[in-house]
XYZ file of C-alpha atoms in Angstrom:
411
model
C -22.094 -47.546 91.770
C -21.907 -45.257 94.768
C -18.986 -43.037 95.551
C -17.112 -43.622 98.825
C -16.449 -40.427 100.719
C -14.019 -39.905 103.551
C -15.723 -39.118 106.834
C -15.130 -35.686 108.302
C -12.641 -37.302 110.681
C -10.534 -40.374 111.077
C -9.736 -42.367 114.128
C -6.478 -43.815 115.102
C -5.649 -45.244 118.460
C -1.960 -45.862 118.808
C -1.501 -48.410 121.539
C 1.860 -49.159 123.144
C 2.427 -52.503 124.816
C 2.749 -52.197 128.577
C 6.127 -53.880 128.505
C 7.690 -51.185 126.336
C 9.950 -48.637 127.944
C 11.640 -45.483 126.701
C 14.789 -46.347 124.743
C 18.206 -45.504 126.031
C 18.813 -43.237 123.037
C 16.745 -40.392 124.478
C 18.936 -37.956 122.569
C 17.465 -39.316 119.332
C 13.833 -38.102 119.564
C 11.064 -39.065 117.180
C 8.961 -36.257 115.756
C 5.382 -36.648 116.908
C 1.976 -35.104 116.352
C 0.613 -34.394 119.833
C -2.539 -32.755 118.552
C -1.312 -29.324 119.585
C 1.575 -27.655 117.766
C 1.939 -29.024 114.236
C 4.781 -26.653 113.405
C 7.033 -28.010 116.154
C 6.397 -31.619 115.106
C 7.098 -30.780 111.471
C 10.305 -28.941 112.413
C 11.585 -31.968 114.318
C 10.701 -34.255 111.399
C 12.758 -32.093 109.052
C 15.650 -31.985 111.512
C 15.537 -35.776 111.928
C 15.666 -36.492 108.205
C 18.017 -33.589 107.372
C 20.474 -33.398 110.307
C 22.354 -30.411 108.848
C 19.298 -28.227 108.265
C 19.335 -24.969 110.206
C 16.677 -24.204 112.797
C 15.435 -21.268 110.730
C 15.207 -23.372 107.568
C 13.329 -26.133 109.406
C 10.922 -23.594 110.886
C 10.251 -21.974 107.504
C 9.822 -25.356 105.798
C 7.252 -26.356 108.409
C 5.401 -23.044 108.368
C 5.007 -22.939 104.581
C 3.495 -26.391 104.037
C -0.032 -25.019 103.594
C 1.263 -22.308 101.280
C 2.988 -24.845 99.040
C -0.278 -26.746 98.715
C -2.061 -23.516 97.777
C 0.409 -23.206 94.932
C -0.182 -26.832 93.925
C -3.938 -26.287 93.786
C -3.497 -23.281 91.516
C -1.180 -25.129 89.110
C -3.143 -28.388 89.136
C -6.134 -26.503 87.751
C -4.278 -26.731 84.414
C -3.313 -30.444 84.368
C -2.173 -30.316 80.747
C 0.787 -28.119 81.754
C 1.454 -29.192 85.349
C 4.283 -31.694 85.780
C 4.240 -31.766 89.574
C 6.403 -30.291 92.267
C 8.694 -31.123 95.145
C 10.301 -29.286 98.001
C 13.941 -29.216 99.135
C 13.874 -28.467 102.896
C 17.541 -27.522 103.471
C 17.540 -24.887 100.711
C 13.904 -23.860 101.155
C 13.336 -24.021 97.396
C 10.027 -25.168 95.934
C 10.714 -26.894 92.602
C 8.048 -26.961 89.905
C 7.748 -28.706 86.552
C 5.660 -27.211 83.727
C 5.298 -28.226 80.102
C 5.595 -24.733 78.574
C 7.761 -21.708 79.279
C 4.695 -19.512 79.630
C 3.208 -21.799 82.300
C 6.586 -21.978 84.059
C 6.779 -18.210 84.179
C 3.252 -18.015 85.601
C 4.121 -20.656 88.196
C 7.173 -18.744 89.375
C 5.144 -15.556 89.650
C 2.373 -17.337 91.544
C 4.870 -18.888 93.948
C 6.631 -15.633 94.630
C 3.304 -13.919 95.244
C 2.747 -16.462 98.013
C 6.133 -15.718 99.541
C 7.822 -18.912 98.331
C 11.284 -19.321 96.856
C 10.498 -21.045 93.560
C 12.481 -22.705 90.783
C 10.580 -23.885 87.707
C 11.727 -25.855 84.701
C 10.105 -26.790 81.421
C 9.545 -30.534 80.990
C 8.195 -32.776 78.287
C 5.417 -34.501 80.212
C 2.610 -33.471 82.562
C 2.063 -35.419 85.775
C -1.058 -37.008 84.290
C 0.986 -38.186 81.306
C 3.621 -39.675 83.630
C 0.888 -41.602 85.421
C -0.466 -42.936 82.127
C 3.010 -44.002 81.001
C 3.738 -45.682 84.350
C 0.510 -47.639 84.037
C 1.575 -48.977 80.626
C 4.734 -50.450 82.200
C 2.919 -51.873 85.237
C 0.328 -53.635 83.098
C 2.298 -54.209 79.905
C 3.658 -57.398 78.365
C 6.781 -56.116 76.587
C 10.369 -56.837 77.709
C 10.600 -53.917 80.101
C 7.268 -54.651 81.770
C 8.125 -58.330 82.233
C 11.503 -57.584 83.811
C 10.131 -54.727 85.933
C 7.661 -57.013 87.774
C 5.627 -53.989 88.821
C 8.577 -52.084 90.325
C 7.527 -48.862 88.648
C 7.428 -45.334 90.031
C 7.454 -41.663 89.023
C 10.149 -39.064 89.613
C 9.069 -35.441 89.254
C 12.624 -34.056 89.323
C 13.617 -35.994 86.187
C 10.112 -35.959 84.653
C 10.410 -39.679 83.998
C 8.877 -43.004 84.900
C 11.325 -44.918 87.102
C 11.848 -48.681 86.911
C 13.815 -50.427 89.666
C 16.026 -53.252 88.399
C 18.899 -55.315 89.738
C 22.164 -55.033 87.823
C 21.494 -58.415 86.223
C 17.997 -57.408 85.153
C 19.235 -54.135 83.704
C 21.978 -55.929 81.769
C 19.403 -58.305 80.262
C 17.564 -55.462 78.535
C 18.686 -54.042 75.201
C 18.715 -50.258 75.056
C 15.927 -50.390 72.501
C 13.618 -51.835 75.180
C 13.962 -48.763 77.393
C 11.914 -45.753 76.231
C 13.378 -42.276 76.546
C 10.847 -41.443 79.249
C 12.078 -44.245 81.530
C 14.902 -43.960 84.055
C 16.383 -47.180 85.428
C 17.135 -47.026 89.161
C 18.732 -49.681 91.396
C 16.386 -52.180 93.003
C 16.450 -51.747 96.769
C 18.790 -53.980 98.754
C 16.943 -53.152 101.975
C 15.164 -56.026 103.656
C 11.543 -54.942 103.891
C 8.746 -56.584 105.820
C 4.977 -56.304 105.576
C 4.009 -54.970 108.982
C 1.647 -57.676 110.235
C 1.686 -59.334 113.664
C -0.502 -61.309 116.094
C -0.485 -58.990 119.131
C -3.658 -57.302 120.536
C -4.783 -53.943 121.894
C -7.646 -52.826 124.071
C -9.744 -49.987 122.582
C -13.289 -50.469 121.340
C -15.315 -47.397 122.297
C -15.287 -46.110 118.712
C -13.517 -46.848 115.450
C -10.298 -44.876 115.146
C -7.498 -44.936 112.606
C -4.688 -46.830 114.299
C -6.648 -49.256 116.465
C -5.262 -52.769 116.696
C -7.648 -54.949 114.725
C -7.482 -58.679 114.239
C -8.959 -61.687 112.569
C -8.060 -65.333 112.932
C -4.937 -64.907 110.806
C -3.250 -61.973 112.548
C -3.481 -58.309 113.442
C -3.075 -54.938 111.728
C -4.201 -51.332 112.293
C -7.257 -49.399 111.217
C -6.786 -46.633 108.700
C -9.341 -44.113 107.514
C -13.092 -44.616 107.779
C -15.159 -44.199 104.617
C -18.797 -44.356 103.604
C -20.701 -45.325 100.494
C -24.274 -44.243 100.885
C -25.448 -45.682 104.213
C -22.666 -48.284 104.385
C -19.590 -47.522 106.468
C -16.117 -49.012 105.992
C -12.738 -49.221 107.668
C -9.801 -49.001 105.260
C -6.657 -50.946 106.118
C -3.754 -52.574 104.284
C -4.803 -55.056 101.620
C -2.131 -57.589 102.559
C -3.748 -57.867 106.004
C -6.685 -59.747 104.536
C -5.809 -60.649 100.967
C -5.620 -64.426 101.535
C -8.918 -65.118 103.230
C -12.409 -63.748 103.757
C -12.543 -62.879 107.428
C -14.416 -61.108 110.205
C -12.427 -58.408 111.955
C -12.492 -57.419 115.633
C -11.113 -54.698 117.849
C -10.543 -55.539 121.526
C -12.834 -58.538 121.133
C -15.677 -56.508 119.612
C -16.779 -57.385 116.079
C -16.394 -54.764 113.341
C -17.442 -56.692 110.253
C -16.098 -58.670 107.271
C -13.424 -58.119 104.662
C -13.743 -60.278 101.573
C -10.771 -61.300 99.461
C -12.288 -59.330 96.571
C -11.962 -56.171 98.639
C -8.328 -56.674 99.631
C -5.762 -55.519 97.058
C -1.994 -55.858 97.394
C -0.431 -55.129 94.026
C 2.090 -52.503 93.001
C 1.229 -49.092 94.407
C -2.028 -50.336 95.974
C -2.009 -52.100 99.331
C -5.507 -51.409 100.572
C -8.569 -53.274 101.717
C -11.925 -52.384 103.196
C -13.842 -53.883 106.078
C -17.598 -53.411 105.943
C -18.771 -52.115 109.312
C -21.750 -54.268 110.323
C -21.608 -53.614 114.070
C -24.583 -51.261 114.493
C -22.838 -49.084 117.102
C -19.871 -48.391 114.868
C -21.968 -48.150 111.693
C -24.110 -45.409 113.197
C -21.100 -43.231 114.062
C -20.832 -40.191 111.801
C -17.495 -38.902 113.101
C -14.083 -40.086 111.987
C -11.038 -39.558 114.165
C -7.255 -39.621 114.250
C -6.192 -40.802 117.692
C -3.395 -38.870 119.336
C -3.450 -41.026 122.465
C -5.798 -43.632 123.859
C -8.159 -40.904 125.041
C -7.607 -37.910 122.725
C -8.215 -37.471 119.032
C -8.282 -34.923 116.216
C -10.371 -34.926 113.022
C -9.080 -35.369 109.502
C -10.142 -32.440 107.330
C -9.646 -33.795 103.830
C -7.664 -36.133 101.618
C -5.248 -36.077 98.726
C -7.373 -36.271 95.575
C -4.463 -36.632 93.124
C -0.948 -38.018 93.366
C 0.500 -34.658 92.334
C -0.873 -33.199 95.592
C 1.633 -35.331 97.537
C 5.161 -33.908 97.386
C 8.561 -35.119 98.444
C 9.399 -32.850 101.373
C 5.912 -33.002 102.950
C 5.690 -33.930 106.633
C 3.445 -36.916 107.355
C 2.526 -38.704 110.571
C 1.305 -42.263 111.132
C -1.520 -43.246 113.440
C -1.117 -46.954 114.065
C -1.373 -49.522 116.837
C 2.269 -49.404 117.924
C 3.190 -46.064 119.455
C 6.904 -45.274 119.468
C 8.070 -45.281 123.105
C 10.013 -42.067 122.453
C 6.902 -40.102 121.483
C 3.861 -38.553 123.107
C 1.666 -38.672 120.038
C 1.756 -40.006 116.495
C 5.269 -40.419 115.014
C 6.087 -38.212 112.019
C 8.546 -38.245 109.137
C 9.196 -36.641 105.760
C 8.190 -37.981 102.331
C 11.285 -38.915 100.347
C 9.717 -40.479 97.238
C 6.110 -40.066 96.154
C 6.247 -43.115 93.886
C 9.125 -45.442 94.799
C 9.790 -47.866 91.972
C 11.747 -50.198 94.272
C 8.520 -50.864 96.192
C 6.081 -50.985 93.291
C 5.201 -47.284 93.329
C 4.375 -47.024 97.038
C 5.192 -43.688 98.711
C 8.332 -43.708 100.892
C 8.630 -41.650 104.049
C 11.648 -41.400 106.320
C 12.457 -40.401 109.893
C 10.522 -43.120 111.707
C 10.588 -46.918 111.602
C 7.117 -48.435 112.196
C 6.585 -51.867 113.698
C 4.848 -55.157 112.853
C 1.138 -54.608 113.360
C 1.218 -51.036 112.037
C 0.021 -52.102 108.575
C -3.098 -50.244 107.527
C -2.544 -47.360 109.936
C -3.511 -43.931 108.651
C -0.722 -41.799 107.212
C -1.686 -38.139 107.124
C -0.222 -34.775 106.164
C 0.572 -32.458 109.072
C 0.782 -28.801 107.938
C 1.303 -25.896 110.295
C -2.433 -25.108 110.170
C -3.231 -28.428 111.820
C -5.736 -29.244 109.034
C -4.732 -32.900 108.757
C -5.349 -34.597 105.404
C -5.464 -38.331 104.673
C -2.514 -39.306 102.485
C -2.501 -43.090 102.672
C -2.373 -46.420 104.513
C 0.871 -47.723 106.008
C 2.127 -50.787 104.161
C 5.665 -51.785 105.104
C 8.979 -50.692 106.562
C 12.620 -51.683 106.927
C 12.814 -54.898 108.941
C 12.849 -54.098 112.634
C 10.919 -51.867 114.996
C 11.954 -48.403 116.130
C 15.366 -48.715 114.507
C 17.546 -45.763 115.489
C 20.013 -45.910 112.594
C 19.161 -43.120 110.163
C 19.357 -45.440 107.143
C 16.792 -47.761 108.733
C 14.111 -45.144 109.394
C 12.242 -45.875 106.173
C 8.653 -46.886 105.548
C 6.135 -46.978 102.710
C 2.429 -46.237 102.416
C -0.233 -46.843 99.802
C -1.340 -43.383 98.709
C -5.066 -42.576 98.833
C -5.311 -41.404 95.184
C -3.992 -44.767 93.978
C -6.748 -46.832 95.555
C -9.707 -44.538 96.229
C -11.361 -45.093 92.856
C -10.508 -48.792 92.962
C -12.459 -49.034 96.199
C -15.291 -46.977 94.715
C -17.982 -49.605 94.177
C -21.090 -50.879 95.903
C -20.641 -54.030 97.973
C -24.405 -54.511 97.725
C-alpha cells in the first residue's frame, strides 16, 4: 500500500461559457481569488457573508487567518485535550474548546501571545472523540443510526455530534435513543443538487484543478492532483463517476480511467480518482490552481485533520464555471465544518456554484497566499450564481475525510 501525496501544486482552470455576460446586479460582487491580493478577497468574502461587519473587523479577520492556524497547530499537538476551534468574524473572537481547565488556560495564553482575541471553554470531548462518536452513528444499526440515514455532523461550539432529522423523524425517537453527546438539528429544507452537467470546456495543455472534464455520462471539474509512487491521479467528486467505469477527457484529450471502486459518494465523502494514463499529463510534476485560463498559482499544502478546518475560514473554489462577476476564483466563508443535513459535508457560503462545478478544488485562502487544499466541491443550492443571500450555499467533501480512503495502490 503506497501513500498518495498531494503534488506541490494544483491546477484549476475555471472556464466561463462565451454566452455568459456580467449580471445586472453589479452592486453585489462575488469575492474572488485573483492570484494577487489574498487579503482583499478574504475581506470581501467576510463582508458578503456578514453584511454588518465593519471594514476594520473584516480586514483583521482576513489578516489573521494564518495566525489562527498557527494556534491550531500548537493545540492539535495535544489531541487528547483539543476539542477544536472556530472563529466569529464580526466580533473577531477566536473560540477554542479544551478538555481541561489547565489546557484551556494554556490555549488562551498561546492565543494572546499571537495577538488574537481568544475565548476558551472546557468541554467533555476532544475533537478526535467527536469524530469517533460520529462514526458510530454513521455506521451503526441502532434506532438513531437507522433514522439518521447518514445525516451526521460535528459541532465544535456545542461539543456534540449533530444529527439532522425532520420533525417526524425526531418525534419517532424515544429520548432514550438519543445519547447525551448528540444534538438533534433540523433537516435542511433547501433543495440541493449534485453539480453535474453535460457542457464542455477547451483547456488541455496541462491538468489543472477546475478544468471541465467529461466522460460519456456527463461532465464535472478536476480537483487536486495526487500521486502514489509513480502513478498520478486527478481527484474529483465521487458522484461524477460512481455509476460506471469510464474514461475521462479534457477538451477531447484523454486523461485516463475512473473505476466504480474508486468513486465514493457516501456521507461526508464525495470523492473519486482518475488514474492519469496519458503520458504527457502523467509526466507532469507540477500541480496548479488556475486563476484564469492562462494564469495559475500553486497549492502549498493540505488540511491533514478535520480540526484544521474552522468555521470562519475563507475558501475559494476553482471549478469549470467561473462566476461572471469575478476575475478569478470565487470565494466564500465556511459556515459548518461538518453539516449533518448534508451527511457531514463542509458548508461554505457567499457563492453559489453551478452544475458542472462538482469535483472542483476548494482551497483555503489566507493573507499569506499559501493556498492549502481543503476539499472537492460536491453540491450547492439549486441554481447557478443565485444572488439571494440565503441561496449562496455550497458543500465540499473535506480532504481529511477521504485522503486515507483513497490511500491504496491501484496496481
